[in-house]
PDB file of C-alpha atoms in Angstrom:
ATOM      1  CA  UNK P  12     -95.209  33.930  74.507  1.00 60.00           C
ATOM      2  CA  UNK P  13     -95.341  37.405  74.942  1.00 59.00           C
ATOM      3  CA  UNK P  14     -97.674  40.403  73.164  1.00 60.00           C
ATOM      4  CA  UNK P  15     -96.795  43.955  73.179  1.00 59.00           C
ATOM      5  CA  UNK P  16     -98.268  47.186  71.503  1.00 66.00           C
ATOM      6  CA  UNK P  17     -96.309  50.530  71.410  1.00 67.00           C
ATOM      7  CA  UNK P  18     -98.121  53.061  71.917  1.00 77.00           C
ATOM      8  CA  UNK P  19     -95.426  55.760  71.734  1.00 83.00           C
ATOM      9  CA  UNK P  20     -96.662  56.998  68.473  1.00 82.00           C
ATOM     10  CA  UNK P  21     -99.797  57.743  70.618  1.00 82.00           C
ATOM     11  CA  UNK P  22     -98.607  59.221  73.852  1.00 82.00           C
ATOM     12  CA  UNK P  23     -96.560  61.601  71.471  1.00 81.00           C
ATOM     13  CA  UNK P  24    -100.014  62.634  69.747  1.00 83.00           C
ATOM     14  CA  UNK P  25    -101.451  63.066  72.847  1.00 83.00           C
ATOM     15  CA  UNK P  26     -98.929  65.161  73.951  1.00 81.00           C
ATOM     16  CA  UNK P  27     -98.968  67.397  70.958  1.00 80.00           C
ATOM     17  CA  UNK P  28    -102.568  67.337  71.106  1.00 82.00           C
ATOM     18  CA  UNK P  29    -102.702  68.481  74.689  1.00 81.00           C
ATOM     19  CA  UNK P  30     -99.538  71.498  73.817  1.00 76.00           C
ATOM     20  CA  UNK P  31    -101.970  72.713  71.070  1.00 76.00           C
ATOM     21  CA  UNK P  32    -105.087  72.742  73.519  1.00 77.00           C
ATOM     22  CA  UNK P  33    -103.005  75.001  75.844  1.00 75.00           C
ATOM     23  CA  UNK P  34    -101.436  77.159  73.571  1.00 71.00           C
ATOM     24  CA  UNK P  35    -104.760  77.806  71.987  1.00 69.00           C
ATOM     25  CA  UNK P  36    -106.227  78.741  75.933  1.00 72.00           C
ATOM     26  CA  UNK P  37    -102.892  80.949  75.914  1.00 71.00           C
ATOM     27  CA  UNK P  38    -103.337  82.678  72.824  1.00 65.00           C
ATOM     28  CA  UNK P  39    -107.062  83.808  73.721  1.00 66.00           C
ATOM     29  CA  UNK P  40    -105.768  84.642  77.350  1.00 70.00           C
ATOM     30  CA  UNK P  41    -103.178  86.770  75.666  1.00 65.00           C
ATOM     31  CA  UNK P  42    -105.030  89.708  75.288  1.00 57.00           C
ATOM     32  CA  UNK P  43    -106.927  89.484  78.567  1.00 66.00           C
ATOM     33  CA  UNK P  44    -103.933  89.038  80.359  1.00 71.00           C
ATOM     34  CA  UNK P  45    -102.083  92.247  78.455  1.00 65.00           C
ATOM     35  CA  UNK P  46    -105.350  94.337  79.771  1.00 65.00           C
ATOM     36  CA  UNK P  47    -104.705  93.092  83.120  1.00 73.00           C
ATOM     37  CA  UNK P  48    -101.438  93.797  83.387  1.00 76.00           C
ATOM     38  CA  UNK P  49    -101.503  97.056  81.725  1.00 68.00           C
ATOM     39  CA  UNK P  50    -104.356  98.342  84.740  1.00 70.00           C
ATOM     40  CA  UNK P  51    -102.525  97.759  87.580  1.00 76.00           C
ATOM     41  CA  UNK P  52     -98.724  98.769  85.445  1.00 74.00           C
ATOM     42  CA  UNK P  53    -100.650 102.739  84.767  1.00 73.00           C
ATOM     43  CA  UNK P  54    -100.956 103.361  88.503  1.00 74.00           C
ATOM     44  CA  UNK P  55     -97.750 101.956  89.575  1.00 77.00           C
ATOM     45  CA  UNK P  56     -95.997 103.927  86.650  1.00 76.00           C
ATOM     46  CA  UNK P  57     -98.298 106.995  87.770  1.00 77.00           C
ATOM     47  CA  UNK P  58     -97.395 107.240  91.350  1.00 77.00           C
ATOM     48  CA  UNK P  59     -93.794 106.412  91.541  1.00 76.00           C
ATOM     49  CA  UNK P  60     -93.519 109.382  88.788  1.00 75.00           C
ATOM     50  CA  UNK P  61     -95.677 111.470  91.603  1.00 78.00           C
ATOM     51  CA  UNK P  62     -93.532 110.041  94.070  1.00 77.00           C
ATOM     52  CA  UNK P  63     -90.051 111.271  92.151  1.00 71.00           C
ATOM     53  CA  UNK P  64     -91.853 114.645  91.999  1.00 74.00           C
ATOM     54  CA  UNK P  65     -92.992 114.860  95.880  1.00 77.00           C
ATOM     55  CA  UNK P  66     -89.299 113.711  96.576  1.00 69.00           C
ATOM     56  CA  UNK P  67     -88.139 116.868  96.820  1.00 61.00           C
ATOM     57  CA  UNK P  68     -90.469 118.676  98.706  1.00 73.00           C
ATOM     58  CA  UNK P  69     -90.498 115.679 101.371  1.00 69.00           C
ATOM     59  CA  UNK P  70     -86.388 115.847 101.497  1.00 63.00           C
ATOM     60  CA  UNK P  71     -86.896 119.509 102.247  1.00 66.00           C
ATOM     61  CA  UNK P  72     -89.493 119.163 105.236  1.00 69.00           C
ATOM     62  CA  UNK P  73     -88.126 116.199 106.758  1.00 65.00           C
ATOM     63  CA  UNK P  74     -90.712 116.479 109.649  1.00 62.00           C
ATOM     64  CA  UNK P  75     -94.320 116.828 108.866  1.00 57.00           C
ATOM     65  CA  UNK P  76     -97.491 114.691 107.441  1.00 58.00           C
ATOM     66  CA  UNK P  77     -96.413 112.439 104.553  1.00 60.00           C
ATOM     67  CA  UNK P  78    -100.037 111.284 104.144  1.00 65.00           C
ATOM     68  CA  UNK P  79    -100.631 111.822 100.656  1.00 72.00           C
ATOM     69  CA  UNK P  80     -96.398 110.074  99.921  1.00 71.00           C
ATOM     70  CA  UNK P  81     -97.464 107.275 101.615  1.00 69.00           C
ATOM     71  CA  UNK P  82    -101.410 106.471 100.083  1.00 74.00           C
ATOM     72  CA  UNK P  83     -99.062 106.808  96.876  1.00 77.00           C
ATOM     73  CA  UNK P  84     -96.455 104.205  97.921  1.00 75.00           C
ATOM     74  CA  UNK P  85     -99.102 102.020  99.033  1.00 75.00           C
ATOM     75  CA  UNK P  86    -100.785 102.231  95.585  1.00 82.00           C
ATOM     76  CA  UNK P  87     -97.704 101.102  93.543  1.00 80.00           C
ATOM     77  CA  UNK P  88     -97.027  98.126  96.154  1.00 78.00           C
ATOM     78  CA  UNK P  89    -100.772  96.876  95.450  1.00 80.00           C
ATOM     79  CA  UNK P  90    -100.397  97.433  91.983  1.00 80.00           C
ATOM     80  CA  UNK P  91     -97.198  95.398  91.856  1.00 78.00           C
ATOM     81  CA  UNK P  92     -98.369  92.789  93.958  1.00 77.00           C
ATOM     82  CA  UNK P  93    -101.006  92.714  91.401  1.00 79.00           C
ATOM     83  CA  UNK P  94     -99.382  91.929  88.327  1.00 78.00           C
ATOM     84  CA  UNK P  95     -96.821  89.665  90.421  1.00 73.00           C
ATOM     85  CA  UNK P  96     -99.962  87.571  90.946  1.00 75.00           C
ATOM     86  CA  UNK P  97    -101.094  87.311  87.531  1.00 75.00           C
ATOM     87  CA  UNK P  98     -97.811  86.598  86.077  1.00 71.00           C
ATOM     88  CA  UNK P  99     -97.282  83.779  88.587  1.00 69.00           C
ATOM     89  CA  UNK P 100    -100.733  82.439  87.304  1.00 70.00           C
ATOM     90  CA  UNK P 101     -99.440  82.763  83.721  1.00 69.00           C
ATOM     91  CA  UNK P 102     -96.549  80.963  84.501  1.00 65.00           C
ATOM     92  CA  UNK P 103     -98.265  78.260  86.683  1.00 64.00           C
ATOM     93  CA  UNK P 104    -100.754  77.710  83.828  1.00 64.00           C
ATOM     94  CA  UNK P 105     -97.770  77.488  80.779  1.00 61.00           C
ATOM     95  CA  UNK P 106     -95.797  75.386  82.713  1.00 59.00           C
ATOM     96  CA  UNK P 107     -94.185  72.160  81.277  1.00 51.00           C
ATOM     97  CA  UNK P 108     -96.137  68.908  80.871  1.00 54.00           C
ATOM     98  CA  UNK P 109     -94.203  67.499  83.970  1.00 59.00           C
ATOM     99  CA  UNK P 110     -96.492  66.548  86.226  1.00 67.00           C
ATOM    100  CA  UNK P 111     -95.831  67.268  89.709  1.00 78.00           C
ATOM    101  CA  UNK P 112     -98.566  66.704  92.678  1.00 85.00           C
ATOM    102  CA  UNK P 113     -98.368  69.075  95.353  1.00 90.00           C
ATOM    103  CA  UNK P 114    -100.468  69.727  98.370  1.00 92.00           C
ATOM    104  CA  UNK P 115    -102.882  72.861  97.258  1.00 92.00           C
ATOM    105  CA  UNK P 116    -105.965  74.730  98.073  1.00 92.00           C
ATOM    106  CA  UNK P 117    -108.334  74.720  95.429  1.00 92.00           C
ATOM    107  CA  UNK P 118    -109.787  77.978  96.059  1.00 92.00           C
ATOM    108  CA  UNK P 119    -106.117  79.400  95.406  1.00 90.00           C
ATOM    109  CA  UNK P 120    -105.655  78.150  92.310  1.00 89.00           C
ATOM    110  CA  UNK P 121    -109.289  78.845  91.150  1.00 91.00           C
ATOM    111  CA  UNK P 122    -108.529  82.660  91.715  1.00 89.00           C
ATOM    112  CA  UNK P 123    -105.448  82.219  89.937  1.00 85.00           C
ATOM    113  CA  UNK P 124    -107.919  81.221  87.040  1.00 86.00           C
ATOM    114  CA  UNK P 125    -109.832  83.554  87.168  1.00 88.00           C
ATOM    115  CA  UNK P 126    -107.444  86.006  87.702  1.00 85.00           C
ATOM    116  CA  UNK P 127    -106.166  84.894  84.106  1.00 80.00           C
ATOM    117  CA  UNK P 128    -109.557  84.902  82.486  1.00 82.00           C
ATOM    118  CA  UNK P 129    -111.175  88.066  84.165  1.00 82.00           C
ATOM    119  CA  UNK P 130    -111.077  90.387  80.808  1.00 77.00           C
ATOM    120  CA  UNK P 131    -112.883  87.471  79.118  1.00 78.00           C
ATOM    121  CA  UNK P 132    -115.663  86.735  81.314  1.00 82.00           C
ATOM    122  CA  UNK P 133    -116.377  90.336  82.943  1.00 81.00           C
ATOM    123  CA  UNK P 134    -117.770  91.428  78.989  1.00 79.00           C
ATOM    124  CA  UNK P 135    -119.998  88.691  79.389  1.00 82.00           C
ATOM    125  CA  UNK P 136    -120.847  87.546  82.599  1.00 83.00           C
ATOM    126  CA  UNK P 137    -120.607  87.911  86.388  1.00 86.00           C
ATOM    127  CA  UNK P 138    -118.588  86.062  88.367  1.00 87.00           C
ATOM    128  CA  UNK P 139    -119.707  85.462  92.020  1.00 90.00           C
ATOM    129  CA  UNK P 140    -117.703  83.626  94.173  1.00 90.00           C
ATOM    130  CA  UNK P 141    -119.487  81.161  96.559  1.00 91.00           C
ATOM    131  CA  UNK P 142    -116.589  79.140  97.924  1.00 89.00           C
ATOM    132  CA  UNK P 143    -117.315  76.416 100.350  1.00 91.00           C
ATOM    133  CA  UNK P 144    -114.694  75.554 103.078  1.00 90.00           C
ATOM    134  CA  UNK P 145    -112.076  72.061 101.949  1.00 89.00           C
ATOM    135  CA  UNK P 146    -108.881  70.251 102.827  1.00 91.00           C
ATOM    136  CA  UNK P 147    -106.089  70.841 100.487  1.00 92.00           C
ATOM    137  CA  UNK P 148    -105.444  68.234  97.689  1.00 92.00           C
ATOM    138  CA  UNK P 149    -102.830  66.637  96.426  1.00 91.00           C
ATOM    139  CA  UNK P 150    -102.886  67.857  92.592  1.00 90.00           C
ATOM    140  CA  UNK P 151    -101.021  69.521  89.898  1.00 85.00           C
ATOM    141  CA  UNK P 152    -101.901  72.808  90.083  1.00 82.00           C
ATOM    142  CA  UNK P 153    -100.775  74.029  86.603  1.00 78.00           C
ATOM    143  CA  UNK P 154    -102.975  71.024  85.050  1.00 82.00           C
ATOM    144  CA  UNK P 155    -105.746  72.146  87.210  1.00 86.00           C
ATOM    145  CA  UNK P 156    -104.941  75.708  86.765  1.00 83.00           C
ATOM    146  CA  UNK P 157    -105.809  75.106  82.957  1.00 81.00           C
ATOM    147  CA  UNK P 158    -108.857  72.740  83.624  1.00 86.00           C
ATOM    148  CA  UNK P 159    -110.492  75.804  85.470  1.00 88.00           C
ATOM    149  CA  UNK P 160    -109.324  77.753  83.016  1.00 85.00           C
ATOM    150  CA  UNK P 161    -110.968  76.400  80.060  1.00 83.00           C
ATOM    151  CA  UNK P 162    -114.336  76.106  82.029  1.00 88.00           C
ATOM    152  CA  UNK P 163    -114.505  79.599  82.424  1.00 88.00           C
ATOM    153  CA  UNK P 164    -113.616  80.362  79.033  1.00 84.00           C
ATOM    154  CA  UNK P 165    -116.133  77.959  78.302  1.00 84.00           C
ATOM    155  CA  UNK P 166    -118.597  79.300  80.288  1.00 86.00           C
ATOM    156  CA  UNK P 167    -117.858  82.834  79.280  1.00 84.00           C
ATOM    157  CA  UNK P 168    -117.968  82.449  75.389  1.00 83.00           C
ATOM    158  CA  UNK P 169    -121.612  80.143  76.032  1.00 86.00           C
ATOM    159  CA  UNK P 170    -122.884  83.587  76.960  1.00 85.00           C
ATOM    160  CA  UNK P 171    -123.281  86.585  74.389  1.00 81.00           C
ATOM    161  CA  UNK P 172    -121.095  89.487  74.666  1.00 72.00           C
ATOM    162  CA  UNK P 173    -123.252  92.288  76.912  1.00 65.00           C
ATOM    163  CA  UNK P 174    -125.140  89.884  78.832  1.00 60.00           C
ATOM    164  CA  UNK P 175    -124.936  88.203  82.211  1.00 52.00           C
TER     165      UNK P 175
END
């Protein structure tokens, strides 16, 4: 004799349950994540325009100091570098529900976190970083991507607006 319960009904709740927790974390990011994006997308837009405008004038004096060219450059790489960070947090954090355990340092995908929720938390608080040294884990980092994620949310909104 034999007993059995199926629980499918309630892994598929669960599942819904745990979509709807992370597209509500993705719908308050949204904004955050817009403002962060939108930074670092002015200065990159800004300089390559200078850049298309200093073309010419570099093309004619091939020799000389391209100084001011090259700080320019430099600022659209970091800028792009920046948003190419926070979009690969974004898409770490909406991944599927597939869990998949990789080896991972913590403190990386903590500053992918943060990354995400740094709109949110700088009106309210200030983040310090205080990171000790560890080994990597073995974890899934888009499921611990949006456990960090929610804590500082957490922590953020368990503060008034204006005060740290």
């Amino acid at each position: 004799m034999s007993s059995g319960r199926d629980i499918t009904e309630r892994n598929r709740m669960r599942a819904k349950l745990l979509m709807s927790d992370r597209m509500a974390s993705l719908g308050t990011l949204a904004a955050g994540i817009a403002h962060e994006i939108n930074n670092p997308l002015t200065y990159v837009t800004g300089n390559l325009e200078a850049m298309a405008e200093n073309l010419a004038v570099v093309q004619r004096a091939a020799s000389g100091e391209h100084g001011e060219l090259s700080a320019q450059l430099r600022d659209a790489r970091d800028g792009a570098e920046r948003m190419r960070k926070i979009i690969h947090g974004l898409r770490t954090f909406s991944r599927s529900e597939e869990e998949t355990r990789v080896p991972l340092v913590v403190h990386d995908v903590l500053e992918s976190a943060i990354r995400l929720t740094g709109n949110e938390v700088r009106h309210r608080a200030q983040l310090v970083r205080d990171f000790e040294p560890m080994p990597r884990v073995f974890a899934d980092d888009g499921r611990l991507t949006q456990v960090f994620i929610n804590l500082l949310i957490n922590a953020a909104h368990a503060i008034p607006e204006g005060r740290s």
